[in-house]
């Protein structure tokens, strides 16, 4: 017996629909069972049979389960594969795939087994959930799964399987089970035909939705992330691979640039990806680290828009990172393409940093005097005049070096 207990494939987005489905299935079972098993009248009314196929039972049957074992087994597999699939598809495409896989499983079941099981209602989410396994087979075939195995009392242990191996194992069992059921005209027990139909439906849906597949390198990077739970533990190459399949993730772009600067080279691809995400990184991420990355790129000759540099410097100031902030503001002051407004803002903020953070009244006074000379009609003129007065007194009262 083999039981998967962990998927090393972190979701790319928060899997809200999967969580809602798990809660909904549990709530429905609690409302439709006698405490242990589903009520027979509910199963016959809302389960799928050849006599009620046109009454919406293809959908209602997906949310019914025979007993607690049936429910918990399905919910475990829904969690195991649903998080990663929804994380890549996002919620709307995930709902479409989930329902389509469930209907696909029901259609195959009704087409091939209805003659021998017309009065036995088909219930359970397993067709839809096997659709998630089928989708996983297309989207991340090399994704890692930890499985626990036991055969008798001698051969017991754990090992790591690729998703394609798990898919072949479970689909192989279902093919054998379906052949036995069809040959014996047995419509009870596990609905193997629904499993097969669901898996095929999920695989085809993922194919039609043109979902980008994770290659072996991306899967290895995700496996490392699942273990470390820290993007800083990934290598520059792994972060590049992750960015290739998650191009909209600003945090990944930030870590890729940071790691590239720590372990060169910094490629043009990395620079372009970082600059694309820089506004989001500054707004939502670590301002000090982002400013340090930008300062490092400036040293390498990368040219940034002065508005971007002002935003980065502001984020660095808020984080107390004065060195990169000074670097960026000085770059603006030295830029031949800076507007008068950019120069005015950079000069005032640089003077304020030297006054408030660096405790350097001489440099602050020099910059405020420059500001007063260049922009005498500025709305900040009265503030600057007051600062010059205070700083002049500080400079005059400072002890002189006798040497």
Tab-separated table of C-alpha atoms in Angstrom:
chain	number	residue	atom	x	y	z
A	1	UNK	CA	0.000	0.000	0.000
A	2	UNK	CA	1.231	3.484	-0.850
A	3	UNK	CA	-0.030	6.710	0.737
A	4	UNK	CA	1.178	10.192	-0.331
A	5	UNK	CA	1.537	12.481	2.660
A	6	UNK	CA	3.289	15.572	1.331
A	7	UNK	CA	3.554	17.485	-1.945
A	8	UNK	CA	6.795	19.453	-2.271
A	9	UNK	CA	5.208	21.880	-4.699
A	10	UNK	CA	4.339	25.182	-2.967
A	11	UNK	CA	1.329	27.007	-4.477
A	12	UNK	CA	2.172	30.068	-6.554
A	13	UNK	CA	-0.944	31.902	-5.303
A	14	UNK	CA	-3.170	31.510	-2.253
A	15	UNK	CA	-5.508	28.509	-2.918
A	16	UNK	CA	-8.726	30.007	-1.576
A	17	UNK	CA	-11.097	27.885	-3.708
A	18	UNK	CA	-9.455	24.626	-2.610
A	19	UNK	CA	-9.883	25.601	1.032
A	20	UNK	CA	-13.523	26.568	0.426
A	21	UNK	CA	-14.170	23.242	-1.337
A	22	UNK	CA	-12.728	21.274	1.574
A	23	UNK	CA	-14.833	23.177	4.105
A	24	UNK	CA	-17.934	22.918	1.898
A	25	UNK	CA	-17.604	19.159	1.404
A	26	UNK	CA	-17.195	18.584	5.135
A	27	UNK	CA	-20.193	20.800	5.925
A	28	UNK	CA	-22.383	19.050	3.344
A	29	UNK	CA	-21.438	15.628	4.683
A	30	UNK	CA	-22.259	16.740	8.214
A	31	UNK	CA	-25.677	17.921	7.010
A	32	UNK	CA	-26.497	14.841	4.896
A	33	UNK	CA	-25.203	11.990	7.060
A	34	UNK	CA	-26.500	10.137	10.057
A	35	UNK	CA	-23.221	10.781	11.844
A	36	UNK	CA	-21.188	8.129	10.060
A	37	UNK	CA	-22.716	7.384	6.651
A	38	UNK	CA	-24.714	9.388	4.140
A	39	UNK	CA	-28.471	9.037	4.431
A	40	UNK	CA	-29.806	6.667	1.793
A	41	UNK	CA	-32.573	9.017	0.665
A	42	UNK	CA	-30.034	11.804	0.043
A	43	UNK	CA	-27.772	9.487	-1.958
A	44	UNK	CA	-30.635	8.363	-4.204
A	45	UNK	CA	-32.078	11.859	-4.609
A	46	UNK	CA	-28.859	13.795	-5.348
A	47	UNK	CA	-26.448	11.045	-6.402
A	48	UNK	CA	-25.891	10.314	-10.094
A	49	UNK	CA	-28.014	7.565	-11.686
A	50	UNK	CA	-29.131	6.884	-15.228
A	51	UNK	CA	-32.682	7.728	-14.157
A	52	UNK	CA	-31.904	11.261	-12.896
A	53	UNK	CA	-28.988	12.368	-15.076
A	54	UNK	CA	-30.824	15.464	-16.314
A	55	UNK	CA	-31.568	16.849	-12.854
A	56	UNK	CA	-28.187	18.447	-12.114
A	57	UNK	CA	-26.916	15.367	-10.311
A	58	UNK	CA	-23.630	15.450	-12.225
A	59	UNK	CA	-22.770	18.450	-10.056
A	60	UNK	CA	-24.574	17.628	-6.817
A	61	UNK	CA	-23.057	14.144	-6.692
A	62	UNK	CA	-19.568	15.698	-6.532
A	63	UNK	CA	-20.342	17.074	-3.072
A	64	UNK	CA	-21.720	13.871	-1.530
A	65	UNK	CA	-19.666	11.189	0.219
A	66	UNK	CA	-20.568	7.735	1.469
A	67	UNK	CA	-18.857	7.897	4.877
A	68	UNK	CA	-16.104	9.618	6.820
A	69	UNK	CA	-13.345	7.480	5.261
A	70	UNK	CA	-14.573	8.375	1.784
A	71	UNK	CA	-14.750	12.058	2.693
A	72	UNK	CA	-11.387	12.319	4.466
A	73	UNK	CA	-9.562	10.408	1.740
A	74	UNK	CA	-10.923	12.701	-0.951
A	75	UNK	CA	-10.265	15.857	1.060
A	76	UNK	CA	-6.685	14.795	1.693
A	77	UNK	CA	-6.037	14.345	-2.025
A	78	UNK	CA	-7.873	17.598	-2.757
A	79	UNK	CA	-5.459	19.380	-0.421
A	80	UNK	CA	-2.431	17.510	-1.738
A	81	UNK	CA	-2.979	18.338	-5.410
A	82	UNK	CA	-5.469	21.208	-5.293
A	83	UNK	CA	-3.167	23.732	-3.628
A	84	UNK	CA	-0.517	23.538	-6.359
A	85	UNK	CA	-2.991	23.309	-9.262
A	86	UNK	CA	-5.048	26.287	-8.096
A	87	UNK	CA	-1.858	28.164	-7.255
A	88	UNK	CA	-0.789	27.960	-10.893
A	89	UNK	CA	-4.217	28.318	-12.570
A	90	UNK	CA	-5.695	30.888	-10.160
A	91	UNK	CA	-9.235	30.580	-8.908
A	92	UNK	CA	-11.453	30.925	-12.014
A	93	UNK	CA	-9.587	28.481	-14.252
A	94	UNK	CA	-9.288	26.131	-11.296
A	95	UNK	CA	-13.070	26.049	-10.804
A	96	UNK	CA	-13.570	25.375	-14.514
A	97	UNK	CA	-11.061	22.524	-14.471
A	98	UNK	CA	-12.419	21.023	-11.244
A	99	UNK	CA	-16.029	20.939	-12.444
A	100	UNK	CA	-15.099	19.823	-15.966
A	101	UNK	CA	-13.054	16.934	-14.577
A	102	UNK	CA	-15.929	15.900	-12.320
A	103	UNK	CA	-18.377	15.950	-15.227
A	104	UNK	CA	-15.874	14.073	-17.396
A	105	UNK	CA	-15.666	11.340	-14.797
A	106	UNK	CA	-19.451	11.121	-14.575
A	107	UNK	CA	-19.837	10.922	-18.353
A	108	UNK	CA	-17.397	8.040	-18.667
A	109	UNK	CA	-19.086	6.256	-15.767
A	110	UNK	CA	-22.559	6.664	-17.277
A	111	UNK	CA	-21.420	5.720	-20.780
A	112	UNK	CA	-19.681	2.498	-19.814
A	113	UNK	CA	-21.319	1.245	-16.646
A	114	UNK	CA	-24.881	2.537	-16.496
A	115	UNK	CA	-26.305	-0.673	-17.864
A	116	UNK	CA	-25.104	-2.675	-14.900
A	117	UNK	CA	-25.472	-0.054	-12.182
A	118	UNK	CA	-28.442	2.100	-13.095
A	119	UNK	CA	-29.938	1.944	-9.608
A	120	UNK	CA	-26.681	2.490	-7.706
A	121	UNK	CA	-26.036	6.228	-7.216
A	122	UNK	CA	-22.570	7.507	-8.008
A	123	UNK	CA	-21.328	9.968	-5.375
A	124	UNK	CA	-18.049	11.584	-4.381
A	125	UNK	CA	-15.552	14.220	-5.472
A	126	UNK	CA	-12.992	11.652	-6.584
A	127	UNK	CA	-13.587	12.228	-10.319
A	128	UNK	CA	-12.887	15.947	-9.925
A	129	UNK	CA	-9.934	15.258	-7.625
A	130	UNK	CA	-8.440	12.754	-10.042
A	131	UNK	CA	-8.789	15.589	-12.545
A	132	UNK	CA	-6.371	17.552	-10.359
A	133	UNK	CA	-3.935	14.651	-10.557
A	134	UNK	CA	-4.364	14.615	-14.346
A	135	UNK	CA	-3.762	18.376	-14.472
A	136	UNK	CA	-0.691	17.948	-12.255
A	137	UNK	CA	0.629	15.345	-14.674
A	138	UNK	CA	0.600	18.005	-17.384
A	139	UNK	CA	1.621	21.064	-15.343
A	140	UNK	CA	4.379	19.693	-13.109
A	141	UNK	CA	5.216	16.089	-14.021
A	142	UNK	CA	8.545	16.283	-12.172
A	143	UNK	CA	7.063	17.740	-8.983
A	144	UNK	CA	8.053	15.834	-5.856
A	145	UNK	CA	5.687	13.878	-3.593
A	146	UNK	CA	6.646	12.149	-0.360
A	147	UNK	CA	4.892	8.788	0.039
A	148	UNK	CA	4.627	6.320	2.881
A	149	UNK	CA	4.583	2.667	1.851
A	150	UNK	CA	3.950	-0.574	3.644
A	151	UNK	CA	3.706	-4.136	2.373
A	152	UNK	CA	2.898	-6.504	5.207
A	153	UNK	CA	4.956	-5.823	8.321
A	154	UNK	CA	8.386	-6.128	6.732
A	155	UNK	CA	8.666	-3.545	3.989
A	156	UNK	CA	7.791	-0.181	5.550
A	157	UNK	CA	9.268	3.229	4.837
A	158	UNK	CA	9.058	6.511	2.947
A	159	UNK	CA	10.398	7.680	-0.363
A	160	UNK	CA	10.103	10.562	-2.815
A	161	UNK	CA	8.151	10.135	-6.031
A	162	UNK	CA	7.714	12.374	-9.072
A	163	UNK	CA	4.102	13.257	-9.814
A	164	UNK	CA	4.224	11.292	-13.057
A	165	UNK	CA	5.042	8.182	-10.998
A	166	UNK	CA	2.123	8.776	-8.630
A	167	UNK	CA	-0.210	9.378	-11.589
A	168	UNK	CA	0.830	6.146	-13.291
A	169	UNK	CA	0.389	4.211	-10.041
A	170	UNK	CA	-3.127	5.449	-9.270
A	171	UNK	CA	-4.339	5.375	-12.864
A	172	UNK	CA	-2.950	1.855	-13.223
A	173	UNK	CA	-4.961	0.741	-10.187
A	174	UNK	CA	-8.069	2.395	-11.616
A	175	UNK	CA	-7.669	0.756	-15.023
A	176	UNK	CA	-7.360	-2.670	-13.384
A	177	UNK	CA	-10.295	-1.932	-11.079
A	178	UNK	CA	-12.477	-0.699	-13.943
A	179	UNK	CA	-11.739	-3.785	-16.029
A	180	UNK	CA	-12.714	-6.031	-13.137
A	181	UNK	CA	-15.911	-4.087	-12.465
A	182	UNK	CA	-16.958	-4.157	-16.118
A	183	UNK	CA	-16.199	-7.847	-16.509
A	184	UNK	CA	-18.117	-8.716	-13.331
A	185	UNK	CA	-20.911	-6.176	-13.948
A	186	UNK	CA	-20.204	-4.804	-10.493
A	187	UNK	CA	-21.315	-1.194	-10.109
A	188	UNK	CA	-20.644	-0.861	-6.392
A	189	UNK	CA	-17.564	0.176	-4.468
A	190	UNK	CA	-14.925	2.513	-5.855
A	191	UNK	CA	-15.959	4.296	-9.034
A	192	UNK	CA	-12.816	3.564	-11.060
A	193	UNK	CA	-14.376	4.742	-14.315
A	194	UNK	CA	-15.098	8.164	-12.812
A	195	UNK	CA	-11.474	8.320	-11.652
A	196	UNK	CA	-10.190	7.604	-15.155
A	197	UNK	CA	-12.623	10.022	-16.802
A	198	UNK	CA	-11.769	12.726	-14.287
A	199	UNK	CA	-8.021	12.299	-14.777
A	200	UNK	CA	-8.394	12.484	-18.555
A	201	UNK	CA	-10.662	15.513	-18.233
A	202	UNK	CA	-8.217	17.326	-15.956
A	203	UNK	CA	-5.273	16.558	-18.224
A	204	UNK	CA	-7.119	17.787	-21.336
A	205	UNK	CA	-8.351	20.921	-19.545
A	206	UNK	CA	-4.812	21.838	-18.495
A	207	UNK	CA	-3.713	21.240	-22.075
A	208	UNK	CA	-6.503	23.407	-23.531
A	209	UNK	CA	-5.868	26.181	-20.999
A	210	UNK	CA	-2.270	26.276	-22.267
A	211	UNK	CA	-0.770	26.221	-18.819
A	212	UNK	CA	3.005	26.560	-18.843
A	213	UNK	CA	4.648	23.366	-17.603
A	214	UNK	CA	7.267	23.214	-14.883
A	215	UNK	CA	10.395	21.509	-16.168
A	216	UNK	CA	12.644	19.338	-14.041
A	217	UNK	CA	14.745	22.303	-12.902
A	218	UNK	CA	11.757	24.362	-11.773
A	219	UNK	CA	10.368	21.368	-9.889
A	220	UNK	CA	13.709	20.909	-8.157
A	221	UNK	CA	13.715	24.574	-7.149
A	222	UNK	CA	10.177	24.288	-5.760
A	223	UNK	CA	11.173	21.167	-3.862
A	224	UNK	CA	14.073	23.060	-2.293
A	225	UNK	CA	11.733	25.916	-1.378
A	226	UNK	CA	9.274	23.478	0.201
A	227	UNK	CA	12.065	22.172	2.425
A	228	UNK	CA	13.738	25.490	3.290
A	229	UNK	CA	10.620	27.723	3.234
A	230	UNK	CA	12.984	30.604	2.440
A	231	UNK	CA	13.660	32.035	-1.025
A	232	UNK	CA	17.130	33.124	0.058
A	233	UNK	CA	18.114	29.446	0.216
A	234	UNK	CA	17.623	29.041	-3.546
A	235	UNK	CA	20.526	29.489	-5.939
A	236	UNK	CA	20.666	32.186	-8.603
A	237	UNK	CA	19.867	29.578	-11.258
A	238	UNK	CA	16.924	28.173	-9.287
A	239	UNK	CA	15.493	31.662	-8.816
A	240	UNK	CA	15.851	32.290	-12.557
A	241	UNK	CA	13.973	29.065	-13.262
A	242	UNK	CA	11.231	30.020	-10.791
A	243	UNK	CA	10.866	33.455	-12.412
A	244	UNK	CA	10.426	31.807	-15.802
A	245	UNK	CA	7.189	30.130	-14.650
A	246	UNK	CA	6.086	32.858	-12.208
A	247	UNK	CA	6.883	36.002	-14.207
A	248	UNK	CA	4.455	38.171	-12.215
A	249	UNK	CA	5.995	37.453	-8.807
A	250	UNK	CA	7.825	40.589	-7.614
A	251	UNK	CA	9.314	38.860	-4.593
A	252	UNK	CA	10.983	36.259	-6.803
A	253	UNK	CA	12.347	39.006	-9.069
A	254	UNK	CA	13.810	40.792	-6.043
A	255	UNK	CA	15.472	37.652	-4.699
A	256	UNK	CA	16.849	36.762	-8.131
A	257	UNK	CA	18.545	40.158	-8.403
A	258	UNK	CA	19.844	40.061	-4.838
A	259	UNK	CA	21.261	36.555	-5.260
A	260	UNK	CA	22.787	37.476	-8.634
A	261	UNK	CA	24.596	40.418	-7.073
A	262	UNK	CA	25.849	38.171	-4.288
A	263	UNK	CA	26.889	35.440	-6.750
A	264	UNK	CA	27.625	37.096	-10.130
A	265	UNK	CA	27.099	37.440	-12.981
A	266	UNK	CA	24.054	39.682	-13.152
A	267	UNK	CA	22.568	38.878	-16.555
A	268	UNK	CA	20.668	41.278	-18.810
A	269	UNK	CA	17.639	39.014	-18.402
A	270	UNK	CA	17.814	39.433	-14.637
A	271	UNK	CA	18.192	43.228	-14.898
A	272	UNK	CA	15.211	43.575	-17.244
A	273	UNK	CA	13.049	41.360	-15.040
A	274	UNK	CA	14.047	43.303	-11.920
A	275	UNK	CA	13.387	46.702	-13.514
A	276	UNK	CA	9.955	45.519	-14.671
A	277	UNK	CA	9.021	44.676	-11.084
A	278	UNK	CA	10.913	47.466	-9.323
A	279	UNK	CA	7.871	49.729	-8.683
A	280	UNK	CA	6.042	46.844	-6.973
A	281	UNK	CA	9.171	45.799	-5.086
A	282	UNK	CA	9.617	49.326	-3.719
A	283	UNK	CA	5.939	49.631	-2.833
A	284	UNK	CA	5.461	46.200	-1.230
A	285	UNK	CA	8.875	44.738	-0.462
A	286	UNK	CA	12.031	45.466	1.507
A	287	UNK	CA	12.889	49.063	0.642
A	288	UNK	CA	16.418	48.904	2.005
A	289	UNK	CA	17.297	45.767	0.051
A	290	UNK	CA	15.678	47.082	-3.137
A	291	UNK	CA	17.631	50.342	-2.882
A	292	UNK	CA	20.850	48.411	-2.278
A	293	UNK	CA	20.184	46.340	-5.418
A	294	UNK	CA	19.582	49.502	-7.440
A	295	UNK	CA	22.748	51.100	-6.044
A	296	UNK	CA	24.714	48.019	-7.094
A	297	UNK	CA	23.291	48.200	-10.619
A	298	UNK	CA	24.199	51.888	-10.868
A	299	UNK	CA	27.808	50.971	-10.084
A	300	UNK	CA	27.639	48.538	-13.018
A	301	UNK	CA	26.417	51.259	-15.378
A	302	UNK	CA	22.664	50.610	-15.417
A	303	UNK	CA	20.652	53.786	-16.017
A	304	UNK	CA	17.393	54.337	-14.111
A	305	UNK	CA	14.647	56.902	-14.437
A	306	UNK	CA	15.123	59.593	-11.781
A	307	UNK	CA	11.545	59.186	-10.543
A	308	UNK	CA	12.298	55.527	-9.833
A	309	UNK	CA	15.486	56.506	-7.992
A	310	UNK	CA	13.550	58.974	-5.844
A	311	UNK	CA	11.022	56.279	-4.925
A	312	UNK	CA	13.794	53.810	-4.085
A	313	UNK	CA	15.627	56.399	-2.003
A	314	UNK	CA	12.407	57.170	-0.127
A	315	UNK	CA	11.866	53.479	0.626
A	316	UNK	CA	15.452	53.219	1.854
A	317	UNK	CA	15.036	56.274	4.096
A	318	UNK	CA	11.907	54.799	5.687
A	319	UNK	CA	13.874	51.623	6.433
A	320	UNK	CA	16.766	53.593	7.927
A	321	UNK	CA	19.119	52.503	5.125
A	322	UNK	CA	21.022	55.762	4.687
A	323	UNK	CA	23.941	54.521	2.559
A	324	UNK	CA	21.891	53.387	-0.474
A	325	UNK	CA	19.609	56.416	-0.079
A	326	UNK	CA	22.629	58.762	-0.248
A	327	UNK	CA	23.940	56.848	-3.260
A	328	UNK	CA	20.668	57.169	-5.182
A	329	UNK	CA	20.078	60.837	-4.331
A	330	UNK	CA	23.655	61.708	-5.274
A	331	UNK	CA	23.165	59.885	-8.585
A	332	UNK	CA	20.157	62.102	-9.324
A	333	UNK	CA	22.148	65.240	-8.478
A	334	UNK	CA	24.893	64.145	-10.867
A	335	UNK	CA	22.497	63.205	-13.668
A	336	UNK	CA	22.560	65.335	-16.812
A	337	UNK	CA	18.938	64.421	-17.516
A	338	UNK	CA	17.481	65.338	-14.115
A	339	UNK	CA	14.754	67.977	-14.126
A	340	UNK	CA	14.886	70.977	-11.828
A	341	UNK	CA	12.171	69.410	-9.657
A	342	UNK	CA	14.155	66.171	-9.361
A	343	UNK	CA	17.301	68.077	-8.383
A	344	UNK	CA	15.411	70.185	-5.858
A	345	UNK	CA	13.846	67.137	-4.198
A	346	UNK	CA	17.103	65.163	-4.171
A	347	UNK	CA	19.078	68.073	-2.675
A	348	UNK	CA	16.573	68.721	0.112
A	349	UNK	CA	16.279	65.049	1.053
A	350	UNK	CA	20.037	64.527	0.942
A	351	UNK	CA	20.564	67.519	3.228
A	352	UNK	CA	17.925	66.151	5.618
A	353	UNK	CA	19.661	62.746	5.749
A	354	UNK	CA	22.983	64.352	6.663
A	355	UNK	CA	21.255	66.460	9.309
A	356	UNK	CA	18.958	63.867	10.907
A	357	UNK	CA	20.619	60.509	10.264
A	358	UNK	CA	24.328	61.103	9.707
A	359	UNK	CA	24.784	63.828	12.359
A	360	UNK	CA	26.930	65.786	9.907
A	361	UNK	CA	25.926	69.450	10.305
A	362	UNK	CA	28.721	70.686	8.017
A	363	UNK	CA	27.534	68.662	5.017
A	364	UNK	CA	23.872	69.364	5.795
A	365	UNK	CA	24.566	73.116	6.010
A	366	UNK	CA	26.434	73.050	2.712
A	367	UNK	CA	23.518	71.326	0.965
A	368	UNK	CA	20.828	73.557	2.485
A	369	UNK	CA	22.801	76.664	1.471
A	370	UNK	CA	23.042	75.294	-2.064
A	371	UNK	CA	19.299	74.662	-2.012
A	372	UNK	CA	18.589	78.230	-0.858
A	373	UNK	CA	20.818	79.649	-3.580
A	374	UNK	CA	19.402	77.560	-6.455
A	375	UNK	CA	15.710	77.605	-5.507
A	376	UNK	CA	15.096	80.877	-3.626
A	377	UNK	CA	11.376	80.904	-4.521
A	378	UNK	CA	10.712	77.365	-3.308
A	379	UNK	CA	7.730	76.760	-0.964
A	380	UNK	CA	10.305	75.196	1.379
A	381	UNK	CA	12.390	78.394	1.504
A	382	UNK	CA	11.300	79.367	5.035
A	383	UNK	CA	11.989	75.849	6.338
A	384	UNK	CA	15.406	75.837	4.676
A	385	UNK	CA	16.250	79.300	6.069
A	386	UNK	CA	15.407	78.112	9.591
A	387	UNK	CA	17.519	74.959	9.173
A	388	UNK	CA	20.465	77.024	7.925
A	389	UNK	CA	20.224	79.220	11.022
A	390	UNK	CA	20.172	76.223	13.390
A	391	UNK	CA	22.976	74.392	11.566
A	392	UNK	CA	25.146	77.533	11.427
A	393	UNK	CA	24.995	77.765	15.216
A	394	UNK	CA	25.877	74.076	15.556
A	395	UNK	CA	28.873	74.442	13.264
A	396	UNK	CA	30.103	77.554	15.102
A	397	UNK	CA	29.705	75.865	18.505
A	398	UNK	CA	31.424	72.660	17.438
A	399	UNK	CA	34.827	72.176	19.144
A	400	UNK	CA	37.785	72.977	16.921
A	401	UNK	CA	40.554	70.492	16.263
A	402	UNK	CA	43.664	71.975	17.952
A	403	UNK	CA	45.898	70.174	15.486
